Amino acid sequence: MVKETGPAAPPFTLPRMHETFEAGVGLTAVDTRMTGRTRVTSAYLVHADQLALIETGPTTSHEPVVAGLESLGLQPDDLAHIVVTHIHLDHAGGVGHLAERFDKATVWVHERGAPHLADPARLMSSAARVYGGEDRLMELFGPMRPVPSDRLRSVGEGDRIDLGNRSLDVLYTPGHASHHVSLVDSGSGAVFTGDALGIHLPDVRVLRPATPPPDIDIEAGVASIERIRERAQSLLMFSHFGPVEAVEELCDIATSRLRKWADIVRAAMDQTDDIDRITQLLVEGTAAEFEDAPSPPDLERYEILSSMKANAEGLVRYWTKRAEAAG
Ligand SMILES: [Zn+2]
């Protein structure tokens, strides 16, 4: 069972405070104030006959997300759909709590992710390994409640989520995670990219790949970025954080950095199998990417989402699996 323990009132949770902003045509972003930080993780409300929330943030973001939705006039019965791009806890950790609060909402997730939302125990123990222990996991994200199976719908490539006068087309976009989907909004031409392109924080304006274990796949990731490029007519809606208009530029950067990072780690693995040393080589080899940041990069906000050590571990695992598969 998933423990419902953890700090009762984490010091960085800021109840009732919220921030929402217009993110695109009929799209409102809700700052989840993840771990008390602003402009790190966004959720999005799609205004349609049937209202849809894309991403939930973690459980520790529950109060700010609910306050944000209430500030937009939502009553508990009003939300028809909750869609998550993938089940990592910064995107979907709060889905069980939100499904209880908005108890008419259907929850949509890729078919490989659905069992983990119905029973999050394995997901939580896997995440605890990535984030350095259960205590740290609880502090950052909080406990995760299951979603009742009869409220879960699995989606895959080519599916369409009908919102009445608007719809969300599902693109299967593995790479960051094997169960990752992106969503094309018919109303705005925007694509909700989850973590498929990496992390782009608006004040720093640097795109950093997110390559944590367990199932990073570089070739799949590059193919997914190309699919997003083809479908994005107006905006990329990053989960970290907010909308970006420069579709071509960011898709180019996402692809080239993903390949570069993977190559750095592969070269590092020829020198050493010490993960701390490999992490150091990855940090040194990519530091220049932050040189042109318009404001001094607050690296901690990137680190909290996907630390450089986790990125190195994910890429080591990718290359190790490739080598094993090649015999
Ligand atoms: Zn993720």
Short mmCIF file of C-alpha atoms and ligand atoms in Angstrom, two decimals:
data_model
loop_
_atom_site.label_atom_id
_atom_site.label_comp_id
_atom_site.label_asym_id
_atom_site.label_seq_id
_atom_site.Cartn_x
_atom_site.Cartn_y
_atom_site.Cartn_z
CA MET A 1 0.00 0.00 0.00
CA VAL A 2 1.06 3.57 -0.58
CA LYS A 3 1.60 5.24 2.73
CA GLU A 4 -0.53 8.26 3.42
CA THR A 5 2.18 9.63 5.64
CA GLY A 6 4.64 12.41 5.07
CA PRO A 7 4.55 15.90 6.48
CA ALA A 8 1.00 17.01 7.21
CA ALA A 9 1.72 20.53 6.09
CA PRO A 10 4.95 20.70 4.10
CA PRO A 11 6.66 24.02 4.80
CA PHE A 12 6.77 24.94 1.11
CA THR A 13 3.08 24.40 0.41
CA LEU A 14 1.36 27.75 0.09
CA PRO A 15 -2.34 27.01 0.56
CA ARG A 16 -4.87 29.15 -1.25
CA MET A 17 -2.26 31.07 -3.17
CA HIS A 18 -2.49 30.64 -6.87
CA GLU A 19 -1.51 32.12 -10.18
CA THR A 20 -3.29 31.62 -13.46
CA PHE A 21 -2.65 33.22 -16.82
CA GLU A 22 -3.89 33.14 -20.40
CA ALA A 23 -1.63 30.68 -22.23
CA GLY A 24 -3.28 30.46 -25.66
CA VAL A 25 -6.67 30.61 -27.36
CA GLY A 26 -9.07 29.19 -24.77
CA LEU A 27 -6.21 27.90 -22.64
CA THR A 28 -5.44 28.96 -19.09
CA ALA A 29 -2.23 27.95 -17.34
CA VAL A 30 -2.28 27.22 -13.63
CA ASP A 31 1.02 27.52 -11.78
CA THR A 32 1.16 24.46 -9.54
CA ARG A 33 3.69 26.18 -7.27
CA MET A 34 5.52 22.88 -7.11
CA THR A 35 7.65 22.66 -3.95
CA GLY A 36 6.66 26.26 -3.25
CA ARG A 37 8.45 27.52 -6.36
CA THR A 38 6.69 29.51 -9.02
CA ARG A 39 7.13 29.01 -12.78
CA VAL A 40 8.41 25.43 -12.50
CA THR A 41 5.44 23.18 -13.27
CA SER A 42 2.26 24.15 -15.07
CA ALA A 43 -1.16 22.59 -15.40
CA TYR A 44 -3.52 23.80 -18.15
CA LEU A 45 -7.26 24.23 -18.31
CA VAL A 46 -8.74 23.74 -21.79
CA HIS A 47 -11.95 25.75 -22.15
CA ALA A 48 -14.47 23.69 -24.10
CA ASP A 49 -18.02 22.36 -23.77
CA GLN A 50 -16.39 19.75 -21.57
CA LEU A 51 -13.62 21.32 -19.48
CA ALA A 52 -10.32 19.46 -19.44
CA LEU A 53 -7.31 19.81 -17.16
CA ILE A 54 -3.96 18.77 -18.63
CA GLU A 55 -1.42 17.71 -15.97
CA THR A 56 -2.13 17.91 -12.25
CA GLY A 57 1.21 18.62 -10.61
CA PRO A 58 2.14 16.53 -7.57
CA THR A 59 -0.02 16.01 -4.50
CA THR A 60 1.91 18.80 -2.72
CA SER A 61 0.46 21.13 -5.43
CA HIS A 62 -3.13 20.11 -4.74
CA GLU A 63 -4.17 23.26 -2.89
CA PRO A 64 -2.67 25.76 -5.36
CA VAL A 65 -4.17 23.87 -8.32
CA VAL A 66 -7.62 23.70 -6.74
CA ALA A 67 -7.41 27.38 -5.76
CA GLY A 68 -6.40 28.27 -9.31
CA LEU A 69 -9.30 26.32 -10.81
CA GLU A 70 -11.74 27.82 -8.30
CA SER A 71 -10.51 31.30 -9.19
CA LEU A 72 -11.62 30.48 -12.75
CA GLY A 73 -15.09 29.66 -11.43
CA LEU A 74 -14.89 25.87 -11.47
CA GLN A 75 -17.21 23.96 -9.17
CA PRO A 76 -16.46 20.33 -8.22
CA ASP A 77 -18.92 19.06 -10.87
CA ASP A 78 -17.52 21.19 -13.68
CA LEU A 79 -14.36 19.36 -14.67
CA ALA A 80 -15.09 16.62 -17.24
CA HIS A 81 -11.56 15.40 -18.03
CA ILE A 82 -8.12 15.17 -16.48
CA VAL A 83 -5.38 14.22 -18.95
CA VAL A 84 -1.76 13.50 -18.02
CA THR A 85 1.12 13.33 -20.52
CA HIS A 86 2.87 10.71 -18.39
CA ILE A 87 2.83 9.38 -14.86
CA HIS A 88 5.97 10.97 -13.40
CA LEU A 89 4.96 12.48 -10.08
CA ASP A 90 5.57 16.12 -11.03
CA HIS A 91 2.95 15.66 -13.78
CA ALA A 92 0.48 13.15 -12.37
CA GLY A 93 1.24 12.66 -8.67
CA GLY A 94 -1.80 14.70 -7.66
CA VAL A 95 -4.24 12.96 -9.99
CA GLY A 96 -5.86 10.77 -7.31
CA HIS A 97 -6.54 13.73 -5.03
CA LEU A 98 -7.89 15.84 -7.90
CA ALA A 99 -10.10 12.99 -9.12
CA GLU A 100 -11.68 12.89 -5.65
CA ARG A 101 -12.20 16.63 -5.64
CA PHE A 102 -13.60 16.73 -9.19
CA ASP A 103 -15.53 13.52 -8.99
CA LYS A 104 -17.15 13.67 -12.44
CA ALA A 105 -13.83 13.85 -14.27
CA THR A 106 -12.58 11.01 -16.46
CA VAL A 107 -8.82 10.46 -16.18
CA TRP A 108 -6.87 9.85 -19.42
CA VAL A 109 -3.37 8.39 -19.60
CA HIS A 110 -1.32 6.21 -21.95
CA GLU A 111 -2.24 2.54 -21.68
CA ARG A 112 1.12 1.65 -20.14
CA GLY A 113 0.63 4.27 -17.43
CA ALA A 114 -2.95 3.41 -16.51
CA PRO A 115 -2.18 0.45 -14.20
CA HIS A 116 0.16 2.67 -12.18
CA LEU A 117 -2.49 5.31 -11.60
CA ALA A 118 -4.91 2.60 -10.44
CA ASP A 119 -2.25 1.23 -8.07
CA PRO A 120 0.64 3.67 -7.54
CA ALA A 121 2.73 1.49 -5.15
CA ARG A 122 5.35 0.42 -7.72
CA LEU A 123 5.48 3.86 -9.27
CA MET A 124 6.16 5.37 -5.85
CA SER A 125 8.96 2.95 -5.00
CA SER A 126 10.57 3.47 -8.42
CA ALA A 127 10.34 7.25 -8.00
CA ALA A 128 11.84 6.99 -4.50
CA ARG A 129 14.94 5.41 -6.06
CA VAL A 130 15.27 8.21 -8.63
CA TYR A 131 14.76 10.99 -6.09
CA GLY A 132 16.99 9.65 -3.33
CA GLY A 133 14.65 7.95 -0.88
CA GLU A 134 11.10 7.86 0.35
CA ASP A 135 11.47 10.79 2.76
CA ARG A 136 12.70 13.05 -0.02
CA LEU A 137 9.93 11.83 -2.30
CA MET A 138 7.26 12.64 0.30
CA GLU A 139 8.77 16.04 0.94
CA LEU A 140 8.83 16.95 -2.76
CA PHE A 141 5.68 15.33 -4.09
CA GLY A 142 3.64 13.89 -1.22
CA PRO A 143 1.71 10.61 -1.19
CA MET A 144 -0.24 9.45 -4.22
CA ARG A 145 -3.83 8.23 -4.08
CA PRO A 146 -5.09 5.65 -6.58
CA VAL A 147 -7.60 6.57 -9.27
CA PRO A 148 -10.65 4.27 -9.29
CA SER A 149 -10.35 1.95 -12.30
CA ASP A 150 -13.81 2.82 -13.59
CA ARG A 151 -12.72 6.44 -14.01
CA LEU A 152 -9.54 5.65 -15.94
CA ARG A 153 -9.34 5.62 -19.75
CA SER A 154 -6.28 4.37 -21.62
CA VAL A 155 -5.18 6.19 -24.75
CA GLY A 156 -2.61 5.57 -27.46
CA GLU A 157 -1.46 6.89 -30.80
CA GLY A 158 -4.25 8.28 -32.97
CA ASP A 159 -6.90 8.47 -30.26
CA ARG A 160 -9.00 11.59 -29.93
CA ILE A 161 -10.35 12.95 -26.66
CA ASP A 162 -13.63 14.65 -27.52
CA LEU A 163 -14.40 17.79 -25.51
CA GLY A 164 -17.56 18.69 -27.46
CA ASN A 165 -16.65 21.78 -29.46
CA ARG A 166 -12.94 21.01 -29.25
CA SER A 167 -10.76 17.91 -29.13
CA LEU A 168 -7.32 16.68 -28.11
CA ASP A 169 -5.49 14.38 -30.53
CA VAL A 170 -3.14 11.93 -28.85
CA LEU A 171 0.40 11.54 -30.18
CA TYR A 172 2.39 8.65 -28.75
CA THR A 173 5.72 10.36 -27.98
CA PRO A 174 8.08 7.97 -26.13
CA GLY A 175 11.68 8.87 -25.38
CA HIS A 176 11.56 10.64 -22.02
CA ALA A 177 9.29 7.83 -20.84
CA SER A 178 7.96 4.78 -22.65
CA HIS A 179 4.38 5.77 -21.82
CA HIS A 180 4.59 9.46 -22.76
CA VAL A 181 1.90 11.11 -24.89
CA SER A 182 1.58 14.63 -26.27
CA LEU A 183 -1.74 16.30 -27.02
CA VAL A 184 -2.69 18.39 -30.04
CA ASP A 185 -5.40 20.93 -29.25
CA SER A 186 -7.82 21.48 -32.14
CA GLY A 187 -8.88 24.84 -30.75
CA SER A 188 -5.50 26.56 -30.68
CA GLY A 189 -3.09 24.43 -32.73
CA ALA A 190 -0.94 24.11 -29.62
CA VAL A 191 0.76 20.88 -28.61
CA PHE A 192 1.08 19.93 -24.95
CA THR A 193 4.57 18.49 -24.88
CA GLY A 194 4.92 17.13 -21.33
CA ASP A 195 8.64 16.38 -21.00
CA ALA A 196 9.14 15.22 -24.60
CA LEU A 197 11.33 18.23 -25.45
CA GLY A 198 12.89 18.63 -22.01
CA ILE A 199 12.61 21.49 -19.54
CA HIS A 200 12.33 25.14 -20.57
CA LEU A 201 11.84 27.66 -17.78
CA PRO A 202 10.60 30.98 -19.14
CA ASP A 203 12.83 33.39 -17.24
CA VAL A 204 15.98 31.33 -17.86
CA ARG A 205 14.98 30.48 -21.46
CA VAL A 206 17.33 27.52 -21.69
CA LEU A 207 16.08 24.16 -22.87
CA ARG A 208 17.62 21.37 -20.82
CA PRO A 209 17.03 17.71 -21.70
CA ALA A 210 15.37 15.57 -19.03
CA THR A 211 16.82 12.05 -19.21
CA PRO A 212 16.13 10.31 -15.88
CA PRO A 213 15.85 6.52 -15.51
CA PRO A 214 14.30 4.13 -16.16
CA ASP A 215 13.37 4.21 -19.84
CA ILE A 216 15.12 7.01 -21.70
CA ASP A 217 15.40 6.20 -25.40
CA ILE A 218 17.30 8.73 -27.52
CA GLU A 219 16.19 7.56 -30.97
CA ALA A 220 12.54 7.37 -29.87
CA GLY A 221 12.89 10.79 -28.25
CA VAL A 222 14.23 12.39 -31.43
CA ALA A 223 11.42 10.83 -33.50
CA SER A 224 8.88 12.15 -30.98
CA ILE A 225 10.28 15.67 -31.20
CA GLU A 226 9.89 15.53 -35.00
CA ARG A 227 6.28 14.42 -34.66
CA ILE A 228 5.59 17.33 -32.32
CA ARG A 229 7.26 19.74 -34.75
CA GLU A 230 4.98 18.52 -37.56
CA ARG A 231 1.80 19.01 -35.54
CA ALA A 232 2.49 22.21 -33.57
CA GLN A 233 0.86 25.04 -35.50
CA SER A 234 1.24 27.78 -32.92
CA LEU A 235 2.62 26.97 -29.53
CA LEU A 236 4.53 24.41 -27.53
CA MET A 237 2.89 24.08 -24.14
CA PHE A 238 5.66 22.99 -21.79
CA SER A 239 4.76 21.37 -18.50
CA HIS A 240 7.95 23.05 -17.25
CA PHE A 241 6.89 25.81 -17.85
CA GLY A 242 4.34 27.66 -19.93
CA PRO A 243 3.77 28.33 -23.64
CA VAL A 244 6.54 28.99 -26.17
CA GLU A 245 6.04 30.23 -29.73
CA ALA A 246 9.46 29.35 -31.16
CA VAL A 247 8.44 25.87 -32.32
CA GLU A 248 11.17 25.26 -34.90
CA GLU A 249 13.97 26.68 -32.80
CA LEU A 250 13.10 24.69 -29.70
CA CYS A 251 12.58 21.45 -31.61
CA ASP A 252 16.03 21.92 -33.20
CA ILE A 253 17.65 22.59 -29.83
CA ALA A 254 15.83 19.70 -28.15
CA THR A 255 17.07 17.23 -30.76
CA SER A 256 20.65 18.44 -30.88
CA ARG A 257 21.04 18.60 -27.09
CA LEU A 258 19.51 15.18 -26.55
CA ARG A 259 22.02 13.67 -28.97
CA LYS A 260 24.90 15.69 -27.56
CA TRP A 261 24.13 14.73 -23.96
CA ALA A 262 23.88 11.06 -24.90
CA ASP A 263 27.24 11.25 -26.71
CA ILE A 264 28.92 12.93 -23.73
CA VAL A 265 27.75 10.15 -21.42
CA ARG A 266 28.77 7.43 -23.85
CA ALA A 267 32.27 8.91 -24.08
CA ALA A 268 32.41 9.24 -20.29
CA MET A 269 31.48 5.57 -19.90
CA ASP A 270 34.62 4.70 -21.91
CA GLN A 271 36.68 6.40 -19.17
CA THR A 272 34.94 5.35 -15.98
CA ASP A 273 31.97 3.55 -14.47
CA ASP A 274 31.81 5.92 -11.48
CA ILE A 275 28.43 7.66 -11.77
CA ASP A 276 29.61 10.75 -9.88
CA ARG A 277 32.49 11.20 -12.33
CA ILE A 278 30.15 10.63 -15.31
CA THR A 279 27.78 13.23 -13.85
CA GLN A 280 30.66 15.68 -13.48
CA LEU A 281 31.69 15.16 -17.12
CA LEU A 282 28.09 15.72 -18.23
CA VAL A 283 27.85 18.93 -16.17
CA GLU A 284 31.14 20.22 -17.58
CA GLY A 285 30.29 19.22 -21.15
CA THR A 286 26.94 21.03 -21.10
CA ALA A 287 27.64 24.08 -18.90
CA ALA A 288 28.00 26.34 -21.94
CA GLU A 289 24.32 25.79 -22.75
CA PHE A 290 23.44 28.17 -19.93
CA GLU A 291 25.90 30.89 -20.97
CA ASP A 292 23.38 32.90 -22.98
CA ALA A 293 20.62 32.76 -20.36
CA PRO A 294 19.05 36.23 -20.06
CA SER A 295 18.98 35.98 -16.30
CA PRO A 296 21.41 34.17 -14.02
CA PRO A 297 20.29 30.56 -14.20
CA ASP A 298 18.65 29.32 -11.03
CA LEU A 299 19.85 25.78 -11.61
CA GLU A 300 18.07 24.46 -8.57
CA ARG A 301 14.73 24.80 -10.37
CA TYR A 302 16.05 22.56 -13.14
CA GLU A 303 17.71 20.21 -10.66
CA ILE A 304 14.53 19.66 -8.69
CA LEU A 305 12.79 18.44 -11.86
CA SER A 306 15.55 16.23 -13.21
CA SER A 307 18.93 16.38 -11.50
CA MET A 308 22.13 16.05 -13.50
CA LYS A 309 22.93 12.86 -11.61
CA ALA A 310 19.55 11.38 -12.57
CA ASN A 311 20.11 12.54 -16.16
CA ALA A 312 23.50 10.81 -16.20
CA GLU A 313 22.03 7.65 -14.68
CA GLY A 314 19.26 7.56 -17.25
CA LEU A 315 21.71 7.89 -20.14
CA VAL A 316 24.07 5.26 -18.68
CA ARG A 317 21.13 2.92 -18.47
CA TYR A 318 20.15 3.69 -22.08
CA TRP A 319 23.62 2.88 -23.42
CA THR A 320 23.93 -0.21 -21.22
CA LYS A 321 20.61 -1.56 -22.51
CA ARG A 322 21.67 -0.82 -26.10
CA ALA A 323 24.94 -2.68 -25.63
CA GLU A 324 23.15 -5.67 -24.06
CA ALA A 325 20.62 -5.77 -26.89
CA ALA A 326 23.43 -5.75 -29.45
CA GLY A 327 24.98 -8.73 -27.64
ZN ZN B 1 8.82 13.26 -16.70
#
